[in-house]
């Protein structure tokens, strides 16, 4: 049981390049989300999904796209990288039964530097 | 908009001390509250999950309480050890998961 797997672990991009951060979970969780973590800002929600085919914006969605074609995968796309997107990115998944949510599991993160 | 505040931002204690980390949130309409630990350069490890209907949860030397009506949670660490040194994050789950900025804990031998 791998949990939440993020790839790559490290990436350096040039300004204007595009790339996709991969996130996969093997726990059949319906809820998946992406966060970025910056010094002094804490973790901020970028996009989230409550199930296959459904996505929504979080607090800081600009410059990022997501899609959810399967329950397992939730990739994050940077359309045209900017230095302001230098950050550590975390993917998380969760599940609920009725009103009861069973907590979030996080991946190990992707450290992205845009030069 | 949910806001989560953690106090103190940093804490330094000698080994063996009992300590309390505080978390407050502005919107009491939450499903649960989760405490995480983050080591430098690493991911988030879940420590304790308290459902909105519960008052506390315990795991080993850790005890977390939740007072939803006052918008407060505390994480109590008993008999602290140098291995407890890390950043502790509080997160509340409503429609989305909202984090505090964390308490950086240093336990010295």
XYZ file of C-alpha atoms in Angstrom:
224
model
C 0.000 0.000 0.000
C 1.929 3.046 -1.294
C -0.485 5.756 -0.083
C -0.022 9.029 -1.973
C 2.830 9.083 -4.488
C 4.184 12.293 -5.987
C 6.635 12.583 -8.846
C 9.083 14.093 -9.436
C 10.616 14.882 -6.037
C 12.707 17.736 -7.398
C 12.414 19.843 -10.551
C 14.084 22.940 -11.960
C 12.234 24.826 -14.694
C 13.015 27.856 -16.761
C 10.554 30.720 -16.806
C 7.860 30.053 -19.394
C 8.250 26.284 -19.475
C 5.334 24.018 -18.718
C 5.268 20.814 -16.740
C 2.984 18.402 -14.935
C 3.363 17.316 -11.336
C 2.018 13.821 -10.885
C -0.016 12.575 -7.933
C -1.431 9.073 -7.522
C -3.162 7.358 -4.619
C -4.042 3.705 -4.195
C -6.515 4.031 -1.316
C -9.634 4.613 -3.440
C -10.076 8.046 -1.837
C -12.639 10.241 -3.559
C -11.124 13.543 -2.403
C -7.766 14.796 -3.683
C -6.107 18.185 -3.415
C -2.962 20.151 -4.169
C -1.207 22.546 -1.783
C 1.810 24.748 -2.046
C 3.994 25.517 0.952
C 5.986 28.726 1.125
C 8.035 30.174 4.022
C 5.895 32.432 6.158
C 2.729 31.587 4.188
C 2.016 28.074 5.383
C 0.184 25.560 3.218
C -2.299 27.018 0.754
C -4.847 25.129 -1.310
C -4.410 25.350 -5.087
C -7.097 23.033 -6.507
C -9.134 20.121 -5.257
C -11.383 17.360 -6.528
C -14.262 15.564 -4.812
C -14.349 12.767 -7.365
C -13.491 11.755 -10.920
C -14.553 14.452 -13.362
C -15.062 17.114 -10.670
C -12.520 19.809 -9.814
C -12.665 23.177 -8.092
C -10.397 26.086 -7.296
C -8.767 26.683 -3.966
C -7.136 29.787 -2.512
C -4.311 30.219 -5.080
C -5.387 28.628 -8.405
C -3.905 31.111 -10.901
C -1.281 29.616 -13.201
C -2.300 26.023 -12.476
C -4.650 23.553 -14.141
C -5.944 20.218 -12.908
C -8.049 17.372 -14.205
C -9.382 14.198 -12.602
C -10.066 11.515 -15.169
C -9.647 8.624 -12.721
C -10.092 8.170 -8.978
C -6.393 7.376 -8.589
C -4.703 10.281 -10.383
C -4.783 14.046 -9.928
C -2.063 15.792 -11.963
C -1.213 19.474 -11.517
C -0.172 21.371 -14.643
C 1.902 24.529 -14.665
C 1.017 26.257 -17.909
C 3.850 28.815 -18.121
C 6.150 28.645 -15.113
C 7.017 31.839 -13.245
C 9.571 32.420 -10.462
C 6.624 33.059 -8.088
C 5.715 29.387 -8.501
C 8.934 28.302 -6.837
C 7.612 26.313 -3.905
C 7.112 22.893 -2.380
C 3.975 21.206 -3.690
C 2.030 18.618 -1.724
C -0.752 16.356 -2.892
C -3.250 14.937 -0.408
C -6.159 12.528 -0.441
C -9.037 11.815 1.886
C -12.346 9.987 2.143
C -15.626 10.473 3.928
C -18.520 8.277 4.886
C -21.607 10.433 5.236
C -20.636 13.432 7.383
C -17.617 11.648 8.834
C -14.287 12.528 7.238
C -11.395 10.181 7.998
C -8.527 12.626 7.704
C -5.973 13.460 5.067
C -2.918 11.568 3.820
C -0.147 13.584 2.213
C 2.475 12.746 -0.365
C 6.147 13.459 0.250
C 6.148 16.602 -1.884
C 7.712 18.041 -5.038
C 10.297 20.773 -4.617
C 10.039 23.066 -7.657
C 12.443 25.854 -8.552
C 11.677 28.225 -11.427
C 14.658 30.229 -12.668
C -13.285 32.246 5.262
C -11.768 29.886 7.795
C -8.639 31.181 9.505
C -6.378 29.038 11.667
C -3.860 30.498 14.103
C -1.158 28.622 15.968
C 0.567 29.930 19.052
C 3.447 30.053 19.755
C 5.195 30.265 16.390
C 8.329 28.759 17.935
C 9.103 26.999 21.186
C 12.357 25.802 22.707
C 12.328 23.513 25.758
C 14.731 21.204 27.574
C 14.226 17.475 27.290
C 11.663 16.014 29.678
C 9.317 18.993 29.832
C 5.597 18.687 29.223
C 4.367 21.235 26.715
C 1.216 22.554 25.081
C 0.762 23.802 21.538
C -2.290 25.915 20.766
C -4.504 26.166 17.715
C -7.523 28.395 17.190
C -9.957 28.636 14.292
C -12.631 31.160 13.367
C -15.418 28.993 11.898
C -16.744 26.250 14.163
C -18.528 24.453 11.285
C -15.830 21.827 10.896
C -15.852 18.088 10.258
C -12.679 17.430 12.189
C -9.285 18.772 13.221
C -6.001 17.094 12.405
C -2.539 17.596 13.891
C 0.478 16.930 11.678
C 4.199 16.801 12.204
C 6.652 18.030 9.576
C 10.397 17.443 9.764
C 12.663 19.834 7.827
C 12.508 19.163 4.088
C 9.984 16.371 4.553
C 6.297 15.750 4.085
C 3.439 15.852 6.567
C 2.868 13.001 9.001
C -0.554 12.751 10.603
C -0.398 12.568 14.400
C -3.976 12.779 15.608
C -7.435 13.245 14.111
C -10.292 14.544 16.245
C -13.798 14.349 14.824
C -16.075 17.331 15.507
C -18.162 15.225 17.909
C -15.135 14.222 19.991
C -13.390 16.097 22.780
C -9.942 14.518 22.665
C -7.695 11.885 21.150
C -4.575 10.254 22.553
C -1.626 8.497 20.962
C 1.285 7.564 23.183
C 2.730 10.742 24.707
C 0.443 12.943 22.601
C -2.988 14.166 23.597
C -5.090 16.521 21.506
C -8.246 18.239 22.679
C -10.960 20.010 20.743
C -13.423 22.654 21.928
C -15.433 23.358 18.807
C -17.681 25.971 20.410
C -14.734 28.174 21.379
C -12.735 27.350 18.234
C -9.734 25.949 20.067
C -7.550 22.870 20.081
C -4.454 21.995 22.075
C -1.756 19.429 21.479
C -0.156 18.216 24.697
C 3.228 16.490 24.489
C 4.325 14.695 27.621
C 7.946 14.145 28.609
C 9.363 15.768 25.485
C 12.366 14.216 23.723
C 14.891 15.611 21.208
C 13.226 13.426 18.570
C 10.057 15.492 19.017
C 11.825 18.467 17.419
C 9.816 19.374 14.314
C 7.143 21.754 13.094
C 3.641 20.908 14.275
C 0.732 21.893 12.052
C -2.914 22.154 12.940
C -5.495 21.791 10.149
C -9.284 22.057 10.255
C -11.511 20.253 7.805
C -14.624 21.924 6.522
C -15.388 22.005 2.809
C -11.618 22.131 2.387
C -8.623 21.644 4.700
C -7.212 24.866 6.167
C -3.829 24.978 7.883
C -2.249 27.134 10.536
C 1.309 28.292 9.969
C 2.697 25.884 12.515
C 4.699 25.816 15.730
C 8.404 25.071 15.354
C 9.467 22.989 18.348
C 13.043 22.450 19.472
C 13.723 20.038 22.320
C 17.281 20.221 23.555
C 19.087 17.353 25.332
